[in-house]
Short mmCIF file of C-alpha atoms in Angstrom, two decimals:
data_model
loop_
_atom_site.label_atom_id
_atom_site.label_comp_id
_atom_site.label_asym_id
_atom_site.label_seq_id
_atom_site.Cartn_x
_atom_site.Cartn_y
_atom_site.Cartn_z
CA MET A 1 14.48 6.71 28.75
CA SER A 2 10.93 7.84 27.92
CA LYS A 3 8.72 5.91 25.56
CA PRO A 4 8.17 7.31 22.06
CA THR A 5 4.72 8.82 21.71
CA LEU A 6 2.21 8.58 18.89
CA PHE A 7 -1.11 10.21 17.98
CA ILE A 8 -3.46 8.68 15.38
CA ASP A 9 -5.41 11.50 13.76
CA GLY A 10 -8.54 9.72 12.55
CA GLU A 11 -8.25 6.72 14.85
CA ALA A 12 -11.99 5.93 14.60
CA GLY A 13 -11.82 4.98 10.90
CA THR A 14 -11.13 1.53 9.48
CA THR A 15 -7.39 2.04 9.02
CA GLY A 16 -6.99 3.91 12.31
CA LEU A 17 -8.71 1.15 14.28
CA GLU A 18 -6.62 -1.53 12.55
CA ILE A 19 -3.37 0.35 13.27
CA ARG A 20 -4.24 0.80 16.93
CA GLU A 21 -5.09 -2.90 17.27
CA LYS A 22 -1.83 -3.96 15.62
CA LEU A 23 0.21 -1.59 17.80
CA ALA A 24 -1.31 -2.90 21.04
CA PRO A 25 1.20 -5.79 21.50
CA ILE A 26 4.24 -3.58 20.83
CA ALA A 27 6.06 -2.69 24.02
CA GLY A 28 7.76 0.66 24.50
CA LEU A 29 5.18 2.85 22.77
CA GLU A 30 2.70 5.32 24.22
CA ILE A 31 -0.41 6.02 22.12
CA ARG A 32 -2.21 9.24 22.96
CA SER A 33 -5.80 10.06 22.03
CA ILE A 34 -7.65 13.32 21.78
CA ASP A 35 -11.00 13.97 23.48
CA PRO A 36 -13.61 12.90 20.88
CA ALA A 37 -15.39 16.22 21.43
CA LEU A 38 -12.23 18.02 20.29
CA ARG A 39 -11.21 15.84 17.36
CA LYS A 40 -12.19 18.56 14.86
CA ASP A 41 -10.81 21.44 16.95
CA PRO A 42 -7.67 22.73 15.17
CA ALA A 43 -6.11 24.16 18.33
CA ALA A 44 -6.62 20.94 20.28
CA ARG A 45 -5.20 18.84 17.47
CA ARG A 46 -2.21 21.14 17.08
CA ASP A 47 -1.54 20.93 20.83
CA MET A 48 -1.71 17.14 20.64
CA MET A 49 0.71 17.12 17.71
CA ALA A 50 3.16 19.24 19.69
CA SER A 51 3.14 16.66 22.49
CA VAL A 52 4.07 13.54 20.47
CA ASP A 53 6.97 12.19 18.44
CA LEU A 54 4.91 10.83 15.53
CA VAL A 55 1.48 11.61 14.09
CA VAL A 56 -0.27 9.02 11.92
CA LEU A 57 -2.88 10.52 9.60
CA CYS A 58 -5.83 8.23 8.82
CA LEU A 59 -7.93 10.87 7.08
CA PRO A 60 -9.32 11.76 3.65
CA ASP A 61 -6.87 13.64 1.44
CA ALA A 62 -8.18 17.14 2.13
CA ALA A 63 -8.25 16.58 5.89
CA ALA A 64 -4.75 15.08 5.78
CA LYS A 65 -3.46 18.21 4.08
CA GLU A 66 -5.10 20.33 6.78
CA SER A 67 -3.36 18.26 9.47
CA VAL A 68 0.01 18.61 7.74
CA ALA A 69 -0.52 22.38 7.65
CA LEU A 70 -1.36 22.37 11.37
CA ALA A 71 1.83 20.45 12.13
CA ALA A 72 3.87 22.88 10.04
CA GLU A 73 2.67 25.74 12.25
CA LEU A 74 4.64 24.16 15.10
CA GLY A 75 7.97 24.82 13.42
CA ALA A 76 10.80 23.09 15.30
CA ARG A 77 8.24 21.41 17.58
CA ALA A 78 6.50 19.68 14.68
CA PRO A 79 6.26 15.90 14.97
CA ARG A 80 7.22 13.40 12.32
CA ILE A 81 4.27 12.36 10.15
CA LEU A 82 3.09 9.14 8.55
CA ASP A 83 0.20 9.81 6.16
CA ALA A 84 -2.11 6.97 5.14
CA SER A 85 -4.07 9.03 2.58
CA THR A 86 -3.19 9.44 -1.10
CA ALA A 87 -2.31 13.12 -0.66
CA TYR A 88 1.49 12.81 -0.66
CA ARG A 89 2.32 9.51 -2.34
CA VAL A 90 3.88 11.15 -5.38
CA ASP A 91 5.26 14.19 -3.54
CA PRO A 92 9.08 14.32 -3.88
CA ASP A 93 9.38 15.84 -0.41
CA TRP A 94 7.87 12.73 1.19
CA VAL A 95 9.50 9.30 1.50
CA TYR A 96 7.39 6.47 0.08
CA GLY A 97 6.66 3.93 2.79
CA PHE A 98 7.20 0.64 0.95
CA ALA A 99 10.22 -0.68 2.83
CA GLU A 100 11.03 -3.52 0.42
CA MET A 101 10.63 -1.47 -2.75
CA ALA A 102 14.31 -0.66 -3.23
CA PRO A 103 17.65 -1.09 -1.46
CA GLY A 104 17.93 1.51 1.28
CA GLN A 105 14.20 2.27 1.36
CA ALA A 106 13.74 0.98 4.91
CA GLN A 107 16.62 3.16 6.09
CA ALA A 108 15.14 6.17 4.29
CA ILE A 109 11.81 5.58 6.06
CA ALA A 110 13.55 5.26 9.42
CA GLN A 111 15.24 8.63 8.98
CA ALA A 112 12.40 10.56 7.30
CA ARG A 113 10.38 13.39 8.82
CA ARG A 114 7.44 12.69 6.50
CA VAL A 115 6.44 9.31 5.09
CA SER A 116 3.51 8.47 2.79
CA ASN A 117 1.98 5.05 3.42
CA PRO A 118 1.41 3.16 0.13
CA GLY A 119 -1.95 2.23 -1.28
CA CYS A 120 -3.03 -1.41 -1.25
CA TYR A 121 -3.39 -1.81 -5.02
CA PRO A 122 -0.12 0.05 -5.74
CA THR A 123 1.75 -2.12 -3.22
CA GLY A 124 0.98 -5.22 -5.28
CA ALA A 125 1.56 -3.55 -8.63
CA ILE A 126 4.82 -1.84 -7.66
CA ALA A 127 6.13 -5.00 -6.01
CA LEU A 128 5.80 -6.77 -9.36
CA LEU A 129 6.82 -3.95 -11.67
CA ARG A 130 9.74 -2.11 -10.14
CA PRO A 131 12.28 -4.96 -9.89
CA LEU A 132 11.56 -6.01 -13.46
CA VAL A 133 11.82 -2.49 -14.85
CA GLU A 134 15.07 -1.91 -12.97
CA ALA A 135 16.41 -5.25 -14.27
CA GLY A 136 15.61 -4.20 -17.84
CA LEU A 137 13.13 -7.04 -18.35
CA ILE A 138 10.16 -4.66 -18.71
CA PRO A 139 10.89 -1.37 -20.52
CA ALA A 140 9.87 1.78 -18.64
CA ASP A 141 7.69 2.77 -21.62
CA PHE A 142 6.03 -0.66 -21.97
CA PRO A 143 2.20 -0.55 -22.32
CA VAL A 144 1.36 -2.10 -18.95
CA THR A 145 -2.10 -3.24 -17.85
CA VAL A 146 -2.82 -3.94 -14.18
CA ASN A 147 -5.98 -5.79 -13.15
CA ALA A 148 -6.95 -6.15 -9.51
CA VAL A 149 -9.71 -7.33 -7.20
CA SER A 150 -10.10 -6.37 -3.55
CA GLY A 151 -12.40 -7.11 -0.67
CA TYR A 152 -14.92 -4.38 0.03
CA SER A 153 -13.14 -3.11 3.17
CA GLY A 154 -10.78 -1.14 0.92
CA GLY A 155 -13.61 0.90 -0.58
CA GLY A 156 -14.44 3.27 2.25
CA ARG A 157 -17.40 3.66 4.57
CA GLN A 158 -20.18 3.81 1.98
CA MET A 159 -18.99 0.70 0.15
CA ILE A 160 -18.52 -1.21 3.40
CA GLU A 161 -22.02 -0.30 4.57
CA ALA A 162 -23.55 -1.28 1.22
CA TYR A 163 -21.93 -4.72 1.20
CA GLU A 164 -22.63 -5.44 4.85
CA ALA A 165 -26.29 -4.44 4.34
CA GLY A 166 -26.56 -6.84 1.40
CA GLU A 167 -27.22 -3.96 -1.01
CA ALA A 168 -24.14 -4.35 -3.22
CA PRO A 169 -23.49 -6.73 -6.14
CA ALA A 170 -21.42 -9.88 -5.82
CA PHE A 171 -18.71 -8.37 -8.02
CA GLU A 172 -18.16 -5.16 -9.94
CA LEU A 173 -15.55 -3.31 -11.94
CA TYR A 174 -15.04 0.33 -11.06
CA GLY A 175 -12.76 3.23 -11.99
CA LEU A 176 -13.91 2.81 -15.58
CA THR A 177 -12.99 6.37 -16.52
CA LEU A 178 -9.40 5.02 -16.32
CA GLU A 179 -8.52 7.94 -14.04
CA HIS A 180 -8.14 6.05 -10.77
CA LYS A 181 -6.18 8.01 -8.16
CA HIS A 182 -3.67 5.16 -7.76
CA VAL A 183 -2.40 5.38 -11.36
CA PRO A 184 0.20 8.15 -10.76
CA GLU A 185 1.49 6.26 -7.72
CA ILE A 186 1.87 3.00 -9.66
CA ALA A 187 3.61 4.78 -12.54
CA LEU A 188 6.04 6.79 -10.42
CA HIS A 189 7.15 4.12 -7.98
CA GLY A 190 6.87 1.34 -10.57
CA LYS A 191 9.45 3.32 -12.60
CA LEU A 192 7.13 3.59 -15.61
CA VAL A 193 7.27 6.53 -17.99
CA ARG A 194 4.11 5.47 -19.85
CA ARG A 195 0.83 5.70 -17.93
CA PRO A 196 -0.43 2.17 -17.17
CA ILE A 197 -4.02 1.03 -17.60
CA PHE A 198 -5.39 0.12 -14.18
CA VAL A 199 -8.66 -1.81 -13.83
CA PRO A 200 -9.77 -2.31 -10.19
CA SER A 201 -12.70 -4.41 -9.04
CA VAL A 202 -14.37 -5.37 -5.79
CA GLY A 203 -15.86 -8.66 -4.64
CA ASN A 204 -18.34 -9.57 -1.95
CA PHE A 205 -15.75 -10.55 0.66
CA ARG A 206 -14.42 -8.29 3.40
CA GLN A 207 -10.68 -8.35 2.79
CA GLY A 208 -8.00 -9.87 0.62
CA MET A 209 -6.55 -8.80 -2.72
CA LEU A 210 -5.13 -10.07 -6.01
CA VAL A 211 -3.21 -7.74 -8.34
CA SER A 212 -2.31 -9.19 -11.74
CA LEU A 213 -0.12 -8.11 -14.63
CA PRO A 214 -0.48 -10.02 -17.96
CA LEU A 215 2.50 -10.04 -20.32
CA HIS A 216 3.28 -11.18 -23.85
CA LEU A 217 6.83 -12.43 -23.35
CA ASP A 218 7.78 -12.00 -27.01
CA ALA A 219 6.90 -8.30 -26.74
CA LEU A 220 9.59 -7.79 -24.10
CA PRO A 221 13.20 -6.99 -25.00
CA GLY A 222 15.36 -10.09 -25.18
CA ARG A 223 12.21 -12.28 -25.23
CA PRO A 224 12.75 -13.53 -21.66
CA LYS A 225 11.26 -16.69 -20.23
CA ALA A 226 8.84 -16.49 -17.33
CA ALA A 227 11.54 -18.11 -15.21
CA ASP A 228 13.74 -15.07 -15.87
CA LEU A 229 11.05 -12.80 -14.45
CA GLU A 230 10.63 -15.01 -11.38
CA ALA A 231 14.40 -15.12 -10.83
CA ALA A 232 14.65 -11.32 -10.99
CA LEU A 233 11.88 -10.94 -8.44
CA ALA A 234 13.47 -13.53 -6.16
CA ASP A 235 16.85 -11.83 -6.44
CA HIS A 236 15.32 -8.47 -5.50
CA TYR A 237 13.37 -9.63 -2.45
CA GLY A 238 15.51 -12.47 -1.16
CA GLU A 239 14.17 -14.89 1.44
CA GLY A 240 12.57 -14.57 4.83
CA GLY A 241 10.99 -11.12 4.46
CA LEU A 242 7.39 -9.98 4.23
CA VAL A 243 7.54 -9.98 0.42
CA ARG A 244 7.91 -13.53 -0.85
CA VAL A 245 8.28 -14.97 -4.34
CA VAL A 246 6.31 -18.23 -4.44
CA PRO A 247 6.81 -20.93 -7.13
CA THR A 248 3.48 -21.72 -8.79
CA GLN A 249 3.88 -25.53 -8.68
CA GLY A 250 1.06 -26.22 -11.10
CA GLU A 251 -1.55 -23.99 -9.47
CA SER A 252 -4.46 -23.25 -11.78
CA ARG A 253 -6.52 -21.15 -9.37
CA LEU A 254 -5.71 -18.48 -6.81
CA GLU A 255 -8.10 -17.01 -4.28
CA PRO A 256 -7.62 -13.60 -2.64
CA GLN A 257 -8.24 -14.28 1.05
CA ALA A 258 -5.47 -16.74 1.98
CA LEU A 259 -3.22 -14.05 3.54
CA ASN A 260 -5.91 -12.27 5.53
CA GLY A 261 -4.74 -11.29 8.98
CA THR A 262 -1.06 -11.27 7.93
CA ASP A 263 1.39 -8.68 6.62
CA ILE A 264 2.78 -11.03 3.97
CA LEU A 265 2.82 -10.17 0.27
CA GLU A 266 3.18 -13.12 -2.12
CA LEU A 267 4.35 -12.79 -5.72
CA ARG A 268 3.83 -15.48 -8.37
CA VAL A 269 4.72 -15.84 -12.04
CA PHE A 270 2.33 -18.06 -13.99
CA ALA A 271 3.38 -19.05 -17.49
CA ASN A 272 2.41 -20.75 -20.71
CA GLU A 273 5.77 -20.95 -22.45
CA PRO A 274 4.49 -22.52 -25.72
CA MET A 275 2.15 -19.53 -26.07
CA ARG A 276 4.81 -17.14 -24.66
CA HIS A 277 2.34 -15.73 -22.15
CA ALA A 278 2.96 -14.87 -18.51
CA LEU A 279 0.76 -13.63 -15.70
CA LEU A 280 2.36 -11.98 -12.68
CA VAL A 281 0.19 -12.00 -9.55
CA ALA A 282 0.54 -10.33 -6.16
CA ARG A 283 -1.60 -11.56 -3.27
CA LEU A 284 -1.98 -9.63 -0.01
CA ASP A 285 -4.41 -8.59 2.68
CA ASN A 286 -5.55 -5.10 1.66
CA LEU A 287 -5.86 -4.27 5.38
CA GLY A 288 -2.48 -5.84 6.19
CA LYS A 289 0.53 -5.16 3.98
CA GLY A 290 -1.86 -3.05 1.92
CA ALA A 291 -2.77 -0.57 4.67
CA SER A 292 -2.52 -0.88 8.45
CA GLY A 293 0.18 -3.57 8.38
CA ALA A 294 2.38 -1.37 6.20
CA ALA A 295 1.65 1.57 8.50
CA VAL A 296 2.75 -0.37 11.57
CA GLN A 297 5.90 -1.50 9.75
CA ASN A 298 6.66 2.16 8.97
CA ILE A 299 5.86 3.26 12.53
CA THR A 300 8.31 0.74 13.96
CA LEU A 301 10.98 1.87 11.50
CA MET A 302 10.42 5.56 12.25
CA LEU A 303 10.42 5.09 16.02
CA GLY A 304 13.13 2.43 16.17
CA LEU A 305 10.83 -0.19 17.73
CA ASP A 306 10.98 -3.98 17.45
#
């Protein structure tokens, strides 16, 4: 039986390099590369696509759409596609690649022709929101605010170069027009019908991420306790998977880099019950479960690999 074959379109970028490195230990997979001199040649890329089982797109949105159009020209010979850009994350014709998001999601990814890899910020936000909305603890029209901080590796080439050259600030908020491209993705897959406020920020560290969701418990239907929120999350994700609900055990600080180099996503519910306040926090490596780690998880599902 021949090995499944894969082509990473955009393998020289941050996510492409990370995916290739993570795939290296996986037996039973052949990764094919295009001649660097031909990486922008449409005919050469189309020929490469026709020769593989799966294409992983690690490209800007516009370039990803061009690649999808190239693949479509192949008709019945078109490969399956995993897209790491934001181009198709709210497209109903694409399966969203967050395997733990809902029952049956991993099976849907395994069977799909086209899968959109989630964003790093949305992975944390959706992991917190969706189970609680589906459980009726957070109404779908609740006015949700999501705050998040990431290492600079999630900000693209220019941001990475600025931080590594010592030309960037220690910390900054961004997306202050409140039109960040991740908002539709968080709303759709978080099962929200009211647009959330999303406030991202970046710190002077390479990777790691915290995504937080503050809640007034008395503003929620049924006035739940924080323990009810934690129990609903734990019931949704179970034990032993990549997404883990972690008891807070008196923690008063949380730093973003503890999961770097892993594909684990931790969820916590902090509470001040006398004040009826709760803070839900997701911690992950923005280059792990937030990007390349999620991509590799989806690749293994789509190709039936261990």
